[in-house]
Amino acid sequence: MGLSWQQGPLAPAAVGRFLVPDPLPDRMLFAEPLRRHMRVRFGDSWIADSEDVVLLHEPGRYPVAYFPLGDIAAGLLEPGDHTTRHRDLGPTSWYAVRAGTQSKQRAAWQHTELPDHAQDLKGRVAFAWRAMDAFYEEDERIVGHAADSYHRIDIRQTSRHLVVHSGDQVVADTTRPLVLYESGFAPRWYVPRADVDASALTPVEAQTFCPYKGLASYYDIVGAHRAAWSYEDAWTEVRRISGLVSFEPDKVELHLDGVRLELEPGQNVVSHGVDRNLSLDETTAVRQA
């Protein structure tokens, strides 16, 4: 998912490789200007407002936005005793964030003794995504984590023949699936509801959230837990898959033009980091705003 997540170029399990003669370091961090107007809201106040944000891509993590100290409201950050050491960036000081009557401990951090090669982050502070009320680009809320400019989704119509089996039962049979190509993931095939045997799908209560597609609902299929899913109200950028159903190739049998699909590297979804979780209720509220 993007530059450093899932199987991106800087991820630990990158699906591709750099065509260079010597091995690259096991870990490479990449910092770049975001070039987007970004704001942070906390305690009913705008606490950071900047057009000079630097985005840090770190292997195996979502991108993190770093704000210049000058673009953060004065008196907002309260130094504490808690410090950590980043394996690449050195000592890190953590701050409480206070705005009005609201405060959060360990809600922001700054790398205080950066190595010479990482001076792009000097004098900059990052806010824990989960601790803040909201992050915005211009006037639109960004949910889940800072948007990765290298993350891309393409959806293509195809006439290929896709058949889904659970044992002897045909769960879906279509010659009009949509294939969704997403950075860092193997292709996913989405089937129109009219081509799915609805009686084979048993809804389950659990839902998950994708910052790029929205809320996913899941289905069991004859004992196969969460073997199918659907974005019932996919976000605007991927509206074409709304209501369509996709299937896990390791839980049911998928045959594409007669060839069985297998679980490919990068197919599994890795959950969000602890400080970037987003509750489903909060996600729904964003959609209704």
Short mmCIF file of C-alpha atoms in Angstrom, two decimals:
data_model
loop_
_atom_site.label_atom_id
_atom_site.label_comp_id
_atom_site.label_asym_id
_atom_site.label_seq_id
_atom_site.Cartn_x
_atom_site.Cartn_y
_atom_site.Cartn_z
CA MET A 1 0.00 0.00 0.00
CA GLY A 2 2.01 2.98 -1.21
CA LEU A 3 5.75 3.52 -0.95
CA SER A 4 6.66 1.74 2.30
CA TRP A 5 3.59 -0.34 3.25
CA GLN A 6 2.57 -3.90 2.27
CA GLN A 7 4.78 -4.65 -0.77
CA GLY A 8 5.82 -1.14 -1.79
CA PRO A 9 9.41 -0.41 -2.90
CA LEU A 10 10.57 0.48 0.63
CA ALA A 11 8.57 -2.21 2.45
CA PRO A 12 10.25 -5.21 4.10
CA ALA A 13 8.44 -7.58 1.73
CA ALA A 14 8.75 -5.53 -1.47
CA VAL A 15 7.42 -7.44 -4.46
CA GLY A 16 9.91 -5.77 -6.82
CA ARG A 17 13.57 -4.88 -6.53
CA PHE A 18 15.93 -2.04 -7.35
CA LEU A 19 18.13 -2.89 -10.32
CA VAL A 20 21.43 -1.86 -8.75
CA PRO A 21 24.67 -3.87 -8.48
CA ASP A 22 25.07 -3.68 -4.69
CA PRO A 23 22.54 -4.65 -2.01
CA LEU A 24 20.57 -1.79 -0.52
CA PRO A 25 20.29 -1.28 3.26
CA ASP A 26 17.64 -3.40 4.98
CA ARG A 27 15.81 -0.22 5.97
CA MET A 28 15.47 2.96 3.93
CA LEU A 29 13.45 5.97 5.09
CA PHE A 30 12.14 8.51 2.63
CA ALA A 31 11.08 12.06 3.49
CA GLU A 32 9.46 14.45 1.04
CA PRO A 33 7.45 17.68 1.00
CA LEU A 34 3.75 16.84 1.16
CA ARG A 35 2.87 19.86 -1.01
CA ARG A 36 -0.65 19.89 0.40
CA HIS A 37 -2.29 22.25 2.89
CA MET A 38 -2.75 20.16 6.05
CA ARG A 39 -4.44 21.00 9.35
CA VAL A 40 -4.96 19.28 12.69
CA ARG A 41 -7.99 19.73 14.93
CA PHE A 42 -8.00 19.03 18.66
CA GLY A 43 -10.21 20.28 21.49
CA ASP A 44 -12.44 22.28 19.10
CA SER A 45 -9.40 24.22 17.88
CA TRP A 46 -7.14 24.19 14.86
CA ILE A 47 -3.82 23.42 16.51
CA ALA A 48 -1.64 23.04 13.43
CA ASP A 49 -2.01 24.63 10.01
CA SER A 50 0.74 24.28 7.43
CA GLU A 51 1.64 24.19 3.77
CA ASP A 52 5.14 23.04 4.70
CA VAL A 53 4.46 19.51 5.95
CA VAL A 54 7.09 16.80 5.43
CA LEU A 55 5.85 13.25 4.95
CA LEU A 56 8.01 10.44 6.33
CA HIS A 57 7.80 7.00 4.74
CA GLU A 58 9.19 4.32 7.06
CA PRO A 59 9.33 0.60 6.16
CA GLY A 60 6.27 -1.29 7.32
CA ARG A 61 4.40 1.79 8.55
CA TYR A 62 1.90 4.25 7.21
CA PRO A 63 3.31 7.66 6.23
CA VAL A 64 3.60 10.22 9.03
CA ALA A 65 3.13 13.99 8.67
CA TYR A 66 5.68 16.26 10.38
CA PHE A 67 4.73 19.90 11.00
CA PRO A 68 7.15 22.83 11.45
CA LEU A 69 7.10 24.11 15.04
CA GLY A 70 6.24 27.56 13.68
CA ASP A 71 2.98 26.26 12.23
CA ILE A 72 1.79 24.78 15.53
CA ALA A 73 -0.25 26.87 17.97
CA ALA A 74 1.88 28.44 20.71
CA GLY A 75 1.73 26.82 24.16
CA LEU A 76 0.08 23.71 22.79
CA LEU A 77 2.91 21.23 23.39
CA GLU A 78 3.79 20.33 26.96
CA PRO A 79 7.15 18.55 27.38
CA GLY A 80 7.11 15.42 29.50
CA ASP A 81 9.61 12.96 30.90
CA HIS A 82 8.84 10.22 28.39
CA THR A 83 11.54 9.64 25.76
CA THR A 84 12.22 6.84 23.32
CA ARG A 85 14.90 6.07 20.75
CA HIS A 86 13.99 5.64 17.11
CA ARG A 87 16.17 2.98 15.52
CA ASP A 88 17.08 5.26 12.60
CA LEU A 89 16.40 8.80 13.83
CA GLY A 90 17.74 8.73 17.38
CA PRO A 91 16.33 10.17 20.65
CA THR A 92 12.65 11.12 20.54
CA SER A 93 10.87 13.41 22.99
CA TRP A 94 7.16 13.04 23.57
CA TYR A 95 4.69 15.81 24.39
CA ALA A 96 1.29 16.17 25.91
CA VAL A 97 -1.06 18.20 23.73
CA ARG A 98 -3.36 20.66 25.47
CA ALA A 99 -6.04 22.86 23.88
CA GLY A 100 -8.61 24.53 26.09
CA THR A 101 -9.83 21.99 28.63
CA GLN A 102 -8.80 18.99 26.56
CA SER A 103 -5.43 17.29 26.84
CA LYS A 104 -3.75 14.06 25.71
CA GLN A 105 -0.55 12.56 27.05
CA ARG A 106 2.13 11.36 24.62
CA ALA A 107 0.15 12.74 21.71
CA ALA A 108 3.03 14.27 19.75
CA TRP A 109 6.73 13.64 19.29
CA GLN A 110 9.92 15.18 17.97
CA HIS A 111 13.26 13.62 17.06
CA THR A 112 15.72 15.75 18.99
CA GLU A 113 19.18 14.56 17.86
CA LEU A 114 18.73 13.76 14.21
CA PRO A 115 21.66 12.36 12.24
CA ASP A 116 23.06 14.65 9.55
CA HIS A 117 21.34 12.73 6.76
CA ALA A 118 17.88 13.26 8.36
CA GLN A 119 17.87 17.02 8.81
CA ASP A 120 14.67 17.29 6.76
CA LEU A 121 12.82 16.52 10.02
CA LYS A 122 14.71 19.05 12.17
CA GLY A 123 12.41 21.39 14.09
CA ARG A 124 9.35 19.35 13.18
CA VAL A 125 6.71 17.60 15.27
CA ALA A 126 4.35 14.73 14.42
CA PHE A 127 0.97 14.18 16.05
CA ALA A 128 -0.35 10.73 16.98
CA TRP A 129 -3.23 10.20 14.58
CA ARG A 130 -5.47 8.44 17.07
CA ALA A 131 -4.94 11.10 19.74
CA MET A 132 -6.14 14.00 17.63
CA ASP A 133 -9.76 14.85 16.81
CA ALA A 134 -9.17 15.08 13.06
CA PHE A 135 -6.69 15.76 10.27
CA TYR A 136 -7.63 17.71 7.15
CA GLU A 137 -6.25 18.40 3.69
CA GLU A 138 -7.79 21.72 2.71
CA ASP A 139 -11.42 21.39 3.91
CA GLU A 140 -11.71 17.61 3.58
CA ARG A 141 -11.07 15.25 6.45
CA ILE A 142 -8.41 12.57 5.98
CA VAL A 143 -9.14 9.40 7.93
CA GLY A 144 -7.03 6.44 9.01
CA HIS A 145 -3.57 7.90 8.37
CA ALA A 146 -1.82 10.54 6.30
CA ALA A 147 -2.62 9.96 2.64
CA ASP A 148 0.14 8.17 0.74
CA SER A 149 0.67 9.95 -2.57
CA TYR A 150 2.09 6.71 -3.99
CA HIS A 151 -1.02 4.71 -3.24
CA ARG A 152 -3.15 4.14 -6.30
CA ILE A 153 -6.30 2.22 -7.17
CA ASP A 154 -7.35 1.38 -10.73
CA ILE A 155 -10.62 -0.43 -11.52
CA ARG A 156 -11.11 -2.13 -14.87
CA GLN A 157 -14.14 -3.78 -16.48
CA THR A 158 -13.44 -7.16 -18.04
CA SER A 159 -15.33 -9.93 -19.86
CA ARG A 160 -13.21 -12.72 -18.39
CA HIS A 161 -15.09 -15.68 -16.94
CA LEU A 162 -14.92 -15.87 -13.15
CA VAL A 163 -16.50 -18.78 -11.26
CA VAL A 164 -16.52 -19.13 -7.47
CA HIS A 165 -17.08 -22.56 -5.88
CA SER A 166 -17.56 -23.68 -2.31
CA GLY A 167 -17.30 -27.44 -2.57
CA ASP A 168 -19.82 -28.45 -5.21
CA GLN A 169 -21.85 -25.25 -4.86
CA VAL A 170 -21.46 -22.46 -7.42
CA VAL A 171 -21.44 -19.25 -5.38
CA ALA A 172 -20.81 -16.85 -8.26
CA ASP A 173 -20.57 -17.10 -12.05
CA THR A 174 -19.92 -13.99 -14.11
CA THR A 175 -18.45 -12.71 -17.35
CA ARG A 176 -18.58 -9.10 -16.22
CA PRO A 177 -16.42 -8.80 -13.09
CA LEU A 178 -14.48 -5.71 -12.15
CA VAL A 179 -10.82 -6.14 -11.29
CA LEU A 180 -9.36 -3.76 -8.73
CA TYR A 181 -5.62 -3.08 -8.86
CA GLU A 182 -4.32 -1.49 -5.66
CA SER A 183 -0.77 -0.49 -4.82
CA GLY A 184 0.91 -3.17 -2.73
CA PHE A 185 -1.83 -5.76 -3.23
CA ALA A 186 -2.51 -8.54 -5.69
CA PRO A 187 -5.55 -7.94 -7.96
CA ARG A 188 -9.02 -8.34 -6.44
CA TRP A 189 -12.05 -9.48 -8.44
CA TYR A 190 -15.49 -7.99 -7.72
CA VAL A 191 -18.71 -9.67 -8.87
CA PRO A 192 -22.10 -7.98 -9.48
CA ARG A 193 -24.77 -9.10 -7.01
CA ALA A 194 -26.96 -10.44 -9.81
CA ASP A 195 -24.24 -12.99 -10.57
CA VAL A 196 -23.88 -14.16 -6.95
CA ASP A 197 -26.01 -16.77 -5.21
CA ALA A 198 -27.16 -14.66 -2.28
CA SER A 199 -28.31 -17.74 -0.36
CA ALA A 200 -24.66 -18.82 -0.07
CA LEU A 201 -23.66 -15.65 1.80
CA THR A 202 -24.20 -15.38 5.55
CA PRO A 203 -23.57 -11.83 6.82
CA VAL A 204 -21.26 -11.46 9.81
CA GLU A 205 -21.23 -8.51 12.17
CA ALA A 206 -17.55 -7.58 11.83
CA GLN A 207 -16.56 -4.69 9.57
CA THR A 208 -13.18 -3.26 8.65
CA PHE A 209 -12.10 0.12 7.37
CA CYS A 210 -9.90 1.02 4.42
CA PRO A 211 -8.73 4.66 4.20
CA TYR A 212 -9.05 4.48 0.41
CA LYS A 213 -12.25 2.49 -0.09
CA GLY A 214 -14.41 2.86 3.04
CA LEU A 215 -16.21 0.28 5.21
CA ALA A 216 -16.14 -3.38 4.24
CA SER A 217 -18.85 -5.84 5.31
CA TYR A 218 -18.12 -9.58 5.45
CA TYR A 219 -19.84 -12.88 4.73
CA ASP A 220 -19.32 -16.50 5.71
CA ILE A 221 -19.75 -19.13 3.00
CA VAL A 222 -20.69 -22.66 4.12
CA GLY A 223 -18.39 -22.64 7.13
CA ALA A 224 -15.63 -20.57 5.52
CA HIS A 225 -15.31 -17.58 7.86
CA ARG A 226 -15.24 -14.15 6.22
CA ALA A 227 -14.70 -15.70 2.80
CA ALA A 228 -16.32 -12.76 0.98
CA TRP A 229 -16.72 -9.05 1.47
CA SER A 230 -18.41 -6.02 -0.03
CA TYR A 231 -18.09 -2.24 0.18
CA GLU A 232 -21.79 -1.42 0.33
CA ASP A 233 -21.15 2.31 0.06
CA ALA A 234 -17.65 2.64 -1.38
CA TRP A 235 -16.05 6.04 -1.31
CA THR A 236 -16.40 8.35 -4.29
CA GLU A 237 -13.03 7.52 -5.85
CA VAL A 238 -13.91 3.81 -6.05
CA ARG A 239 -17.69 4.05 -6.38
CA ARG A 240 -17.74 1.42 -9.15
CA ILE A 241 -17.28 -1.43 -6.65
CA SER A 242 -20.17 -0.36 -4.37
CA GLY A 243 -22.33 -3.36 -3.55
CA LEU A 244 -20.22 -5.82 -5.54
CA VAL A 245 -18.79 -8.92 -3.82
CA SER A 246 -15.20 -10.12 -3.71
CA PHE A 247 -13.92 -13.49 -2.52
CA GLU A 248 -10.88 -14.86 -0.68
CA PRO A 249 -9.08 -17.36 -2.95
CA ASP A 250 -7.70 -19.31 0.02
CA LYS A 251 -11.17 -19.86 1.55
CA VAL A 252 -13.24 -20.65 -1.54
CA GLU A 253 -12.25 -21.72 -5.05
CA LEU A 254 -11.93 -18.99 -7.68
CA HIS A 255 -11.43 -19.96 -11.31
CA LEU A 256 -10.58 -17.24 -13.81
CA ASP A 257 -10.93 -18.41 -17.43
CA GLY A 258 -10.60 -21.97 -16.12
CA VAL A 259 -7.43 -21.32 -14.09
CA ARG A 260 -7.67 -21.53 -10.32
CA LEU A 261 -6.53 -18.41 -8.48
CA GLU A 262 -4.25 -18.87 -5.48
CA LEU A 263 -3.54 -16.60 -2.55
CA GLU A 264 -0.78 -14.35 -3.84
CA PRO A 265 1.92 -12.51 -1.88
CA GLY A 266 0.54 -9.19 -0.69
CA GLN A 267 -3.04 -10.44 -0.71
CA ASN A 268 -3.44 -10.41 3.08
CA VAL A 269 -4.40 -7.14 4.74
CA VAL A 270 -2.28 -5.95 7.67
CA SER A 271 -4.15 -3.99 10.33
CA HIS A 272 -3.39 -0.37 11.20
CA GLY A 273 -0.75 0.52 13.75
CA VAL A 274 -1.89 1.18 17.30
CA ASP A 275 -1.64 4.97 17.13
CA ARG A 276 -3.49 5.16 13.81
CA ASN A 277 -6.58 3.08 14.49
CA LEU A 278 -9.94 4.55 13.61
CA SER A 279 -13.18 3.35 15.09
CA LEU A 280 -15.96 2.30 12.74
CA ASP A 281 -18.31 4.79 14.37
CA GLU A 282 -15.88 7.58 13.61
CA THR A 283 -15.54 6.44 10.02
CA THR A 284 -19.30 6.46 9.55
CA ALA A 285 -19.47 9.97 10.98
CA VAL A 286 -16.96 11.16 8.39
CA ARG A 287 -19.11 9.75 5.58
CA GLN A 288 -22.18 11.54 6.93
CA ALA A 289 -20.44 14.88 7.38
#
